[in-house]
PDB file of C-alpha atoms in Angstrom:
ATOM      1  CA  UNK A1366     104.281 100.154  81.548  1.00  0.00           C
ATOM      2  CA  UNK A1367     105.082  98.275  78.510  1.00  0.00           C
ATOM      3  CA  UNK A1368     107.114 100.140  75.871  1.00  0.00           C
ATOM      4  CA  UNK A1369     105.147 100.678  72.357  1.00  0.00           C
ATOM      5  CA  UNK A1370     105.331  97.237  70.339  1.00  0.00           C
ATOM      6  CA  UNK A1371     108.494  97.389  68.237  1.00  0.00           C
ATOM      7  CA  UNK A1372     108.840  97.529  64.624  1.00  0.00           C
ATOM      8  CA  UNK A1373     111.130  97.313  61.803  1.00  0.00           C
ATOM      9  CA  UNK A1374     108.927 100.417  59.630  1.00  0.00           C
ATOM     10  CA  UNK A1375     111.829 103.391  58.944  1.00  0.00           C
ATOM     11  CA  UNK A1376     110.197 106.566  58.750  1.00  0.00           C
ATOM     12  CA  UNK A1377     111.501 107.388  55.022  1.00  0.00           C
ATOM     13  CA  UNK A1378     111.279 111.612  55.874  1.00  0.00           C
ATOM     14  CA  UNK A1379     113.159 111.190  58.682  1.00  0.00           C
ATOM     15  CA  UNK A1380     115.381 109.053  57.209  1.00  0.00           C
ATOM     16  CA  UNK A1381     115.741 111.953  54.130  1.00  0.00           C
ATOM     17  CA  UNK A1382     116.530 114.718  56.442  1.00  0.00           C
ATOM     18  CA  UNK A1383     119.895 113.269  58.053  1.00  0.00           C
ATOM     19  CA  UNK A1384     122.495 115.252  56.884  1.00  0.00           C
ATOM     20  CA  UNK A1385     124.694 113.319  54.184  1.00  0.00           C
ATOM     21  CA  UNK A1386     127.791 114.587  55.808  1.00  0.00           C
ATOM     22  CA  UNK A1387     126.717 113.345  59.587  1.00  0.00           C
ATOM     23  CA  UNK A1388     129.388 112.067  60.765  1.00  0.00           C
ATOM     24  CA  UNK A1389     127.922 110.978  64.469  1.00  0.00           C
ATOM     25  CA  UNK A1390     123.962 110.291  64.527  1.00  0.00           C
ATOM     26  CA  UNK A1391     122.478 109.980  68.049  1.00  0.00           C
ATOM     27  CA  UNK A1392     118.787 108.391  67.832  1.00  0.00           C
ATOM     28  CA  UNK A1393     116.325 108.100  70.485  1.00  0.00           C
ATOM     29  CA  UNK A1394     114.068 105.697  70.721  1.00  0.00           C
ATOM     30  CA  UNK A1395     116.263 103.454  68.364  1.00  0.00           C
ATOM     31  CA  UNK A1396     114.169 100.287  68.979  1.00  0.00           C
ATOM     32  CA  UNK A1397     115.443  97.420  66.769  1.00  0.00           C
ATOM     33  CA  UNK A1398     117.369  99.824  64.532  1.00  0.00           C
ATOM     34  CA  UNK A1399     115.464 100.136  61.387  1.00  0.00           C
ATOM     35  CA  UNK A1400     116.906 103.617  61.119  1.00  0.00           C
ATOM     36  CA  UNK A1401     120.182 102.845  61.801  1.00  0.00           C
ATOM     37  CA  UNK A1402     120.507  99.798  59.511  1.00  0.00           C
ATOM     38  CA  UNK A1403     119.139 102.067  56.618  1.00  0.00           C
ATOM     39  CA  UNK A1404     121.577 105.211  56.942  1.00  0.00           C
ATOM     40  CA  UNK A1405     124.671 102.980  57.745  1.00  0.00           C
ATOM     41  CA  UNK A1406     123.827 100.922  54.656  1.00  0.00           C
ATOM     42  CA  UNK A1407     125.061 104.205  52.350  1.00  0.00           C
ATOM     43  CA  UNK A1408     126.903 106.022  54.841  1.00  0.00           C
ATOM     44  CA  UNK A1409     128.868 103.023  56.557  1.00  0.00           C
ATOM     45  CA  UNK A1410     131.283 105.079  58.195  1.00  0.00           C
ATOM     46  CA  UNK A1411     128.819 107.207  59.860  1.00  0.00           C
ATOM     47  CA  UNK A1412     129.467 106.253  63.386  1.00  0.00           C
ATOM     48  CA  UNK A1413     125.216 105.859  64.716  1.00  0.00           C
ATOM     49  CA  UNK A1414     124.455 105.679  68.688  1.00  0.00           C
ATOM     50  CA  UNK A1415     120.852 104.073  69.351  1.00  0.00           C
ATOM     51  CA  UNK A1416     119.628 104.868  72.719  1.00  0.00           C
ATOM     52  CA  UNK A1417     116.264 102.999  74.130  1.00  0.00           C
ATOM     53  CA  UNK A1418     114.562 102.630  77.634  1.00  0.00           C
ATOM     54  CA  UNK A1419     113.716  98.898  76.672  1.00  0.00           C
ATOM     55  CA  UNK A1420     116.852  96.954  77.234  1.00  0.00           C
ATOM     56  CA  UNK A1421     115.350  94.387  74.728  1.00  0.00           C
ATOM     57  CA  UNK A1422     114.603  96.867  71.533  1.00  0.00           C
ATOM     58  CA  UNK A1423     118.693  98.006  72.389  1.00  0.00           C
ATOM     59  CA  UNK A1424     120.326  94.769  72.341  1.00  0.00           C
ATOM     60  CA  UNK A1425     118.285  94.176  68.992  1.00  0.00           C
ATOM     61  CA  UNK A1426     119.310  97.443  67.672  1.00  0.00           C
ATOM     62  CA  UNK A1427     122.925  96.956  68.570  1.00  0.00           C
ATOM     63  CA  UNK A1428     123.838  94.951  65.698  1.00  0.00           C
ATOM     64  CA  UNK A1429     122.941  97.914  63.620  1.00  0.00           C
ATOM     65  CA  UNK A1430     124.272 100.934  65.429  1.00  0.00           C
ATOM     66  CA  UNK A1431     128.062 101.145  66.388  1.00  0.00           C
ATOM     67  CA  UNK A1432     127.236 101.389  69.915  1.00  0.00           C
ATOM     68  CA  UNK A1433     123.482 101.237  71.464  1.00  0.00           C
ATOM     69  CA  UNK A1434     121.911 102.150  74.943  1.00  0.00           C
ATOM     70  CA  UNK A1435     119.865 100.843  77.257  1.00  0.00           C
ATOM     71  CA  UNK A1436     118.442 103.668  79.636  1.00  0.00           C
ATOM     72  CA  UNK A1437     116.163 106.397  79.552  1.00  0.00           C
ATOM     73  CA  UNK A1438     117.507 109.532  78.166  1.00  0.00           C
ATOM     74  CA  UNK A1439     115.966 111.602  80.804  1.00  0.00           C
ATOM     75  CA  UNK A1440     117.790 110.170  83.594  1.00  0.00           C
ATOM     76  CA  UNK A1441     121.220 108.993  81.976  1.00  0.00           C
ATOM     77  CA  UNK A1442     124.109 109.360  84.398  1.00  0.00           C
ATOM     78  CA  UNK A1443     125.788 113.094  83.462  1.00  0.00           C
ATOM     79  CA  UNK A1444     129.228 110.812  82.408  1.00  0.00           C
ATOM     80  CA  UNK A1445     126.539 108.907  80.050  1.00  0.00           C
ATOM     81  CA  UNK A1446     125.012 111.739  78.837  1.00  0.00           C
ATOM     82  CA  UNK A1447     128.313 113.366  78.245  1.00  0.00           C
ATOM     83  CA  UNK A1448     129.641 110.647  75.749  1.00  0.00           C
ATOM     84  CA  UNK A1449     126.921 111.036  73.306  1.00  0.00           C
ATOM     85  CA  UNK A1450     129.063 114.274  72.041  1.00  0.00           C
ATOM     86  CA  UNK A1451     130.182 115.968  70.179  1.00  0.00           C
ATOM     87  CA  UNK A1452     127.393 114.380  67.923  1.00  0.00           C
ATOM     88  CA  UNK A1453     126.123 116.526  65.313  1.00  0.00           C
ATOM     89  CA  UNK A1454     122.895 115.010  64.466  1.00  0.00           C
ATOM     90  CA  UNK A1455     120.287 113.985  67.063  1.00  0.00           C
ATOM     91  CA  UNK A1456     116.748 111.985  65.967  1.00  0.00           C
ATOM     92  CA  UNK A1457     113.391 111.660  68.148  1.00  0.00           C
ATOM     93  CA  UNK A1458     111.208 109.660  65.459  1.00  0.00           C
ATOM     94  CA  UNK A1459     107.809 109.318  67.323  1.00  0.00           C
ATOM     95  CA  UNK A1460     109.822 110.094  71.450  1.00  0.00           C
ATOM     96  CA  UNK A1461     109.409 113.424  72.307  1.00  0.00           C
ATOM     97  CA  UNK A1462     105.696 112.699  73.477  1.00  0.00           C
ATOM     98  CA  UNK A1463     106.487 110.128  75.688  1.00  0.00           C
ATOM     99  CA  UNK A1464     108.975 112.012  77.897  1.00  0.00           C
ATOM    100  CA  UNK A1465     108.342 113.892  81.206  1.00  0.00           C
ATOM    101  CA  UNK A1466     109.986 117.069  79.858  1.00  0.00           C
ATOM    102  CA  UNK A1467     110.979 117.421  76.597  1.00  0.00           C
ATOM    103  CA  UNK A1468     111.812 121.245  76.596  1.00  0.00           C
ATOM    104  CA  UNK A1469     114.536 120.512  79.252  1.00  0.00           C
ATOM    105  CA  UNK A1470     115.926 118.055  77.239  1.00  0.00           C
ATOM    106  CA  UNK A1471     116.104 119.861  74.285  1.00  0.00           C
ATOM    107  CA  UNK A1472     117.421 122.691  75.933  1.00  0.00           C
ATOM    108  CA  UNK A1473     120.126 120.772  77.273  1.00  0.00           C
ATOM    109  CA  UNK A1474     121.171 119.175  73.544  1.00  0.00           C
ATOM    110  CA  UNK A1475     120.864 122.767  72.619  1.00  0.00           C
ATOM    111  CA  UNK A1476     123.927 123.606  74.779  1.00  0.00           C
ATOM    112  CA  UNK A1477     126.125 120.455  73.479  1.00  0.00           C
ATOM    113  CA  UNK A1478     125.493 119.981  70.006  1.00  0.00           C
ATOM    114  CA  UNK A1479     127.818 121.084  67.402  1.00  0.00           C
ATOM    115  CA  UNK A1480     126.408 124.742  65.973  1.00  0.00           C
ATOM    116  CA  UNK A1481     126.491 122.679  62.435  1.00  0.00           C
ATOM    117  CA  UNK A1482     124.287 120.264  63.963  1.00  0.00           C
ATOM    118  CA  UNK A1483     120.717 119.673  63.832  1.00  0.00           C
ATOM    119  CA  UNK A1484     117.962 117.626  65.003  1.00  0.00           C
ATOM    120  CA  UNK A1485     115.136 115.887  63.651  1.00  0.00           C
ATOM    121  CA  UNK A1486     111.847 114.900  65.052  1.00  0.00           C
ATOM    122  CA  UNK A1487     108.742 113.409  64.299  1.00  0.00           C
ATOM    123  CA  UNK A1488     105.752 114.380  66.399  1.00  0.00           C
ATOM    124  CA  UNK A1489     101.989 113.122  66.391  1.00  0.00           C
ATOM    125  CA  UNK A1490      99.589 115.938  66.071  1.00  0.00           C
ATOM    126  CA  UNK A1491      96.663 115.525  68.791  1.00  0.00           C
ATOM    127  CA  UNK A1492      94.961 118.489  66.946  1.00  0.00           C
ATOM    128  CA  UNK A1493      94.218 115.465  64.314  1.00  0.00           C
ATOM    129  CA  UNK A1494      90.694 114.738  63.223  1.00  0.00           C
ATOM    130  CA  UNK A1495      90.230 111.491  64.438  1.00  0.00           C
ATOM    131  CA  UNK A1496      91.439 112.898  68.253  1.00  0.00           C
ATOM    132  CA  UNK A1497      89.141 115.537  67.930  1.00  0.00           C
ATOM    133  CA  UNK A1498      86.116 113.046  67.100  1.00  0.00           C
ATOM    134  CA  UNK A1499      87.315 110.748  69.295  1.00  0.00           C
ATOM    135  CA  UNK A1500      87.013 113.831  72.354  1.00  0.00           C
ATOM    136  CA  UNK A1501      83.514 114.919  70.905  1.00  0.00           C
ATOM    137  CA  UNK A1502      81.764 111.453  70.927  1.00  0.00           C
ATOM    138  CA  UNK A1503      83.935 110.403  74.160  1.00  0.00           C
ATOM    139  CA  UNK A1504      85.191 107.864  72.707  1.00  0.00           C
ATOM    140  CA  UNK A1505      88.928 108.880  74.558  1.00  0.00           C
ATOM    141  CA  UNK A1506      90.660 105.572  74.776  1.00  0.00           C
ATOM    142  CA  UNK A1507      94.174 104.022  74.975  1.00  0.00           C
ATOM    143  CA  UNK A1508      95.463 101.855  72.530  1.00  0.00           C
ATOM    144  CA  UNK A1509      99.259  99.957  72.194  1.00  0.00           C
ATOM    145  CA  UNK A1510     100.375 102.426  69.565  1.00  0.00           C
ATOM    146  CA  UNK A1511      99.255 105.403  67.316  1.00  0.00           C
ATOM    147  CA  UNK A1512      97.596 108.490  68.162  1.00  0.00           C
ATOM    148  CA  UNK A1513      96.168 107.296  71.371  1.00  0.00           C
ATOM    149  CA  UNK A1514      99.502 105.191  72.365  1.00  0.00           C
ATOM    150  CA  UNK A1515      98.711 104.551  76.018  1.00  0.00           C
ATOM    151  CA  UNK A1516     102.640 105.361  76.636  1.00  0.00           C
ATOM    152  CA  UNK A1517     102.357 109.096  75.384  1.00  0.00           C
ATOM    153  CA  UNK A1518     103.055 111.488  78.270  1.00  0.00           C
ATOM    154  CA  UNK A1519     102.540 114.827  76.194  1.00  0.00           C
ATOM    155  CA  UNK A1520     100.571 116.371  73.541  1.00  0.00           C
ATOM    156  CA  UNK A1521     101.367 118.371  70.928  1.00  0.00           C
ATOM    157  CA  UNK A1522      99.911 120.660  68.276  1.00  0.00           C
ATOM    158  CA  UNK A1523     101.187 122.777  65.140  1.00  0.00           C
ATOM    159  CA  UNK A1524     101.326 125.530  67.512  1.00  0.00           C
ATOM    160  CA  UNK A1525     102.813 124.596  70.448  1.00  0.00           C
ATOM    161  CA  UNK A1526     105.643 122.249  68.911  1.00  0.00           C
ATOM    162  CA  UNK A1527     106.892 125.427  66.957  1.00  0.00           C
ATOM    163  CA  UNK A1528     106.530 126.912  70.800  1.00  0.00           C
ATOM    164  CA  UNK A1529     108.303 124.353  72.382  1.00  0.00           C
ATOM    165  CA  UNK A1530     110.999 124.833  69.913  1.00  0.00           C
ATOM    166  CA  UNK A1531     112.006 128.317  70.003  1.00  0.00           C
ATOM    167  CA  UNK A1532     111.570 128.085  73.862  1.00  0.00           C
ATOM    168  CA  UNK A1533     114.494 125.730  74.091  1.00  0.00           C
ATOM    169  CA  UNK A1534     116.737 127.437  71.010  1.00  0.00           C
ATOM    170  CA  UNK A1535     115.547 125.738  67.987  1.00  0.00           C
ATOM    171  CA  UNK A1536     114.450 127.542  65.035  1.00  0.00           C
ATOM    172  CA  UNK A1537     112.779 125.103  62.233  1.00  0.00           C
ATOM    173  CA  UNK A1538     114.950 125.017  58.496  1.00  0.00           C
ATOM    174  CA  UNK A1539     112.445 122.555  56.947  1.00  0.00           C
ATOM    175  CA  UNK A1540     108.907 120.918  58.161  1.00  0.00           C
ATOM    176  CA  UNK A1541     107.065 118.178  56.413  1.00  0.00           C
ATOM    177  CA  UNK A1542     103.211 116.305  56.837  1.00  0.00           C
ATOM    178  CA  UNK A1543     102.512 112.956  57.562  1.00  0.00           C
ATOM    179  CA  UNK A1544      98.985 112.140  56.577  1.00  0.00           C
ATOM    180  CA  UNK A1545      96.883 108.771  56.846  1.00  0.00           C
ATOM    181  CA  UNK A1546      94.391 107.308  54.083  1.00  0.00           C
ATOM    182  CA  UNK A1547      91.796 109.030  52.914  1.00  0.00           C
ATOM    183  CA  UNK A1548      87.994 107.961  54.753  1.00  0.00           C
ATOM    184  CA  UNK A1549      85.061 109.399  54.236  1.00  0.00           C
ATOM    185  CA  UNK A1550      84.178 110.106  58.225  1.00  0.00           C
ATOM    186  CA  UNK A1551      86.768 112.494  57.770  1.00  0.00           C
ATOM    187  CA  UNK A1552      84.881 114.920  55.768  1.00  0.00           C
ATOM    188  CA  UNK A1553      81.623 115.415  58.059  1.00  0.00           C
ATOM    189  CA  UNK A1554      84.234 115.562  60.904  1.00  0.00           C
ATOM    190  CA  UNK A1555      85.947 118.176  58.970  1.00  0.00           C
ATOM    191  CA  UNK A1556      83.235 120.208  58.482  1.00  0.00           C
ATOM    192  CA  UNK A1557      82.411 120.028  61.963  1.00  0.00           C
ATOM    193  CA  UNK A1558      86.105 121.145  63.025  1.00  0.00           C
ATOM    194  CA  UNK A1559      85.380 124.117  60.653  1.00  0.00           C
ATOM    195  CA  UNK A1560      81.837 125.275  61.959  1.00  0.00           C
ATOM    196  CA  UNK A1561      83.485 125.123  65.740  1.00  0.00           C
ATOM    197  CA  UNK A1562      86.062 127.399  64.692  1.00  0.00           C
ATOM    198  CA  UNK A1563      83.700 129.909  63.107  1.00  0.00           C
ATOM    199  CA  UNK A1564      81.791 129.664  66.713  1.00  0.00           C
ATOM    200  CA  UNK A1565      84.850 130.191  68.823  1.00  0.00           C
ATOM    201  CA  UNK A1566      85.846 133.065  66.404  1.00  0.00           C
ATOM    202  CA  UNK A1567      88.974 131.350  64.827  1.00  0.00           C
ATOM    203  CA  UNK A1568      90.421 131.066  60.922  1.00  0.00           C
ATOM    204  CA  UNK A1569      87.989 127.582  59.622  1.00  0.00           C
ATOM    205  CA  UNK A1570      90.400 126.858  57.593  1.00  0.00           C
ATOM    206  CA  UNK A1571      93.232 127.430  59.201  1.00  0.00           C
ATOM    207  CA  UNK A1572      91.624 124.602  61.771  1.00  0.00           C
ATOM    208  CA  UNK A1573      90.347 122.426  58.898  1.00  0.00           C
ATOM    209  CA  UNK A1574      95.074 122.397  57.670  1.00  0.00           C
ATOM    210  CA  UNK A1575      96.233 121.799  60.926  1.00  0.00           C
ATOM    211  CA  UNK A1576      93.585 119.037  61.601  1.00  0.00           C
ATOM    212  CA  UNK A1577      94.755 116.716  58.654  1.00  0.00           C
ATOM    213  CA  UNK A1578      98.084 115.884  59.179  1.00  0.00           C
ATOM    214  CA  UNK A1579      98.593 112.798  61.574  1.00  0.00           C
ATOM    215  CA  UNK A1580     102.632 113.592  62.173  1.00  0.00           C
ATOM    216  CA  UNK A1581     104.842 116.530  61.622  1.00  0.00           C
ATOM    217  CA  UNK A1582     108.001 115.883  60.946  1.00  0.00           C
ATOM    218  CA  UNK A1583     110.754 119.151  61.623  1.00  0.00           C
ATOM    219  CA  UNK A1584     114.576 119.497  61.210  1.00  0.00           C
ATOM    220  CA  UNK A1585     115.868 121.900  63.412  1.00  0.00           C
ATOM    221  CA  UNK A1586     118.720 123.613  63.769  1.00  0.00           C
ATOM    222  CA  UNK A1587     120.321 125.814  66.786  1.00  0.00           C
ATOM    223  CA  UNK A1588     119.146 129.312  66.675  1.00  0.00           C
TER     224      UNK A1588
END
């Protein structure tokens, strides 16, 4: 299957939460290296490693990164793998939900990185509004990127990212919101979300938060 379309869009929080002192970044899902060409642009001797499963989006990227990858990260060769440290920052801007097992591979980054380190994510939230509409009219259908990227493998909420976190020894030092345009379907949507939740016998409001923001974004550290 075709790899979400590329793009040249840095995701400015991310970008905020690499550690000015980093002195080797390790991004997955590089694809042309927006990222990379950003940081390295005030931290030029930062040495940045760009890793993508599209062999295309990693040649691009390479002129940005000091050294980029073609593979997927899942299934690296252990002597691949193994070069990426000691690293002491790792990034998975919009990735996590489109591997096969992200807890293993977070556990496994876990073990390597430097304590120092940290990691940084960005995640879509499938507990968003328009998901939630899109599940109660049935209107459940794939598109090339976004919410309902055809390439996403798992789904994650509020809940179970902080889950999948502390399951594979991350504990979160800072957490921030993405959050599209306002539009005015999303207040009757809203409303519904809240009424459901004061059916099923849950907090409305505490529904109504955690269906507004379209991302999270988390930097973690080892716990």
């Amino acid at each position: 299957m075709k790899q979400t379309p590329a793009h040249l869009v840095v995701n400015q929080e991310l970008l905020s939460l690499i550690p000015e002192d980093a002195q080797r970044v390790v991004e997955i899902g590089c694809m042309l290296g927006a990222m990379a060409q950003s940081y390295r642009a005030t931290h030029p001797a930062a040495e940045y490693v760009g890793v993508d499963i599209d062999p295309d989006y990693a040649r691009a990227a390479a002129q940005h990164c000091t050294r980029a990858l073609a593979g997927d990260i899942e299934q690296l060769a252990p002597e691949v793998f193994d070069s990426l440290f000691p690293s002491d920052c790792w990034i998975f801007g919009d990735c996590l939900e489109h591997l096969r097992d992200p807890w293993a591979l977070l556990r496994r980054i876990r073990g390597r990185i430097s304590p120092q380190g940290c990691l940084l994510t960005c995640i879509p939230n499938a507990q968003h509004w328009t998901v939630q509409w899109r599940l109660a009219s049935g209107q459940f259908r794939y598109e090339d990127n976004g919410l309902m990227d055809r390439t996403h493998i798992r789904w994650f909420t509020r809940i179970t990212m902080l889950e999948m976190f502390q399951a594979a020894g991350w504990a979160v030092e800072q957490g921030l919101t993405r959050n599209l345009p306002y539009t005015p379907l999303q207040d009757g949507v809203l409303a519904g979300i809240r009424a459901m939740a004061q059916a099923s016998g849950m907090d409305p409001e505490l529904a109504v938060q955690d269906a507004q923001p379209f991302q999270y974004v988390f930097k973690l550290r080892p716990a």
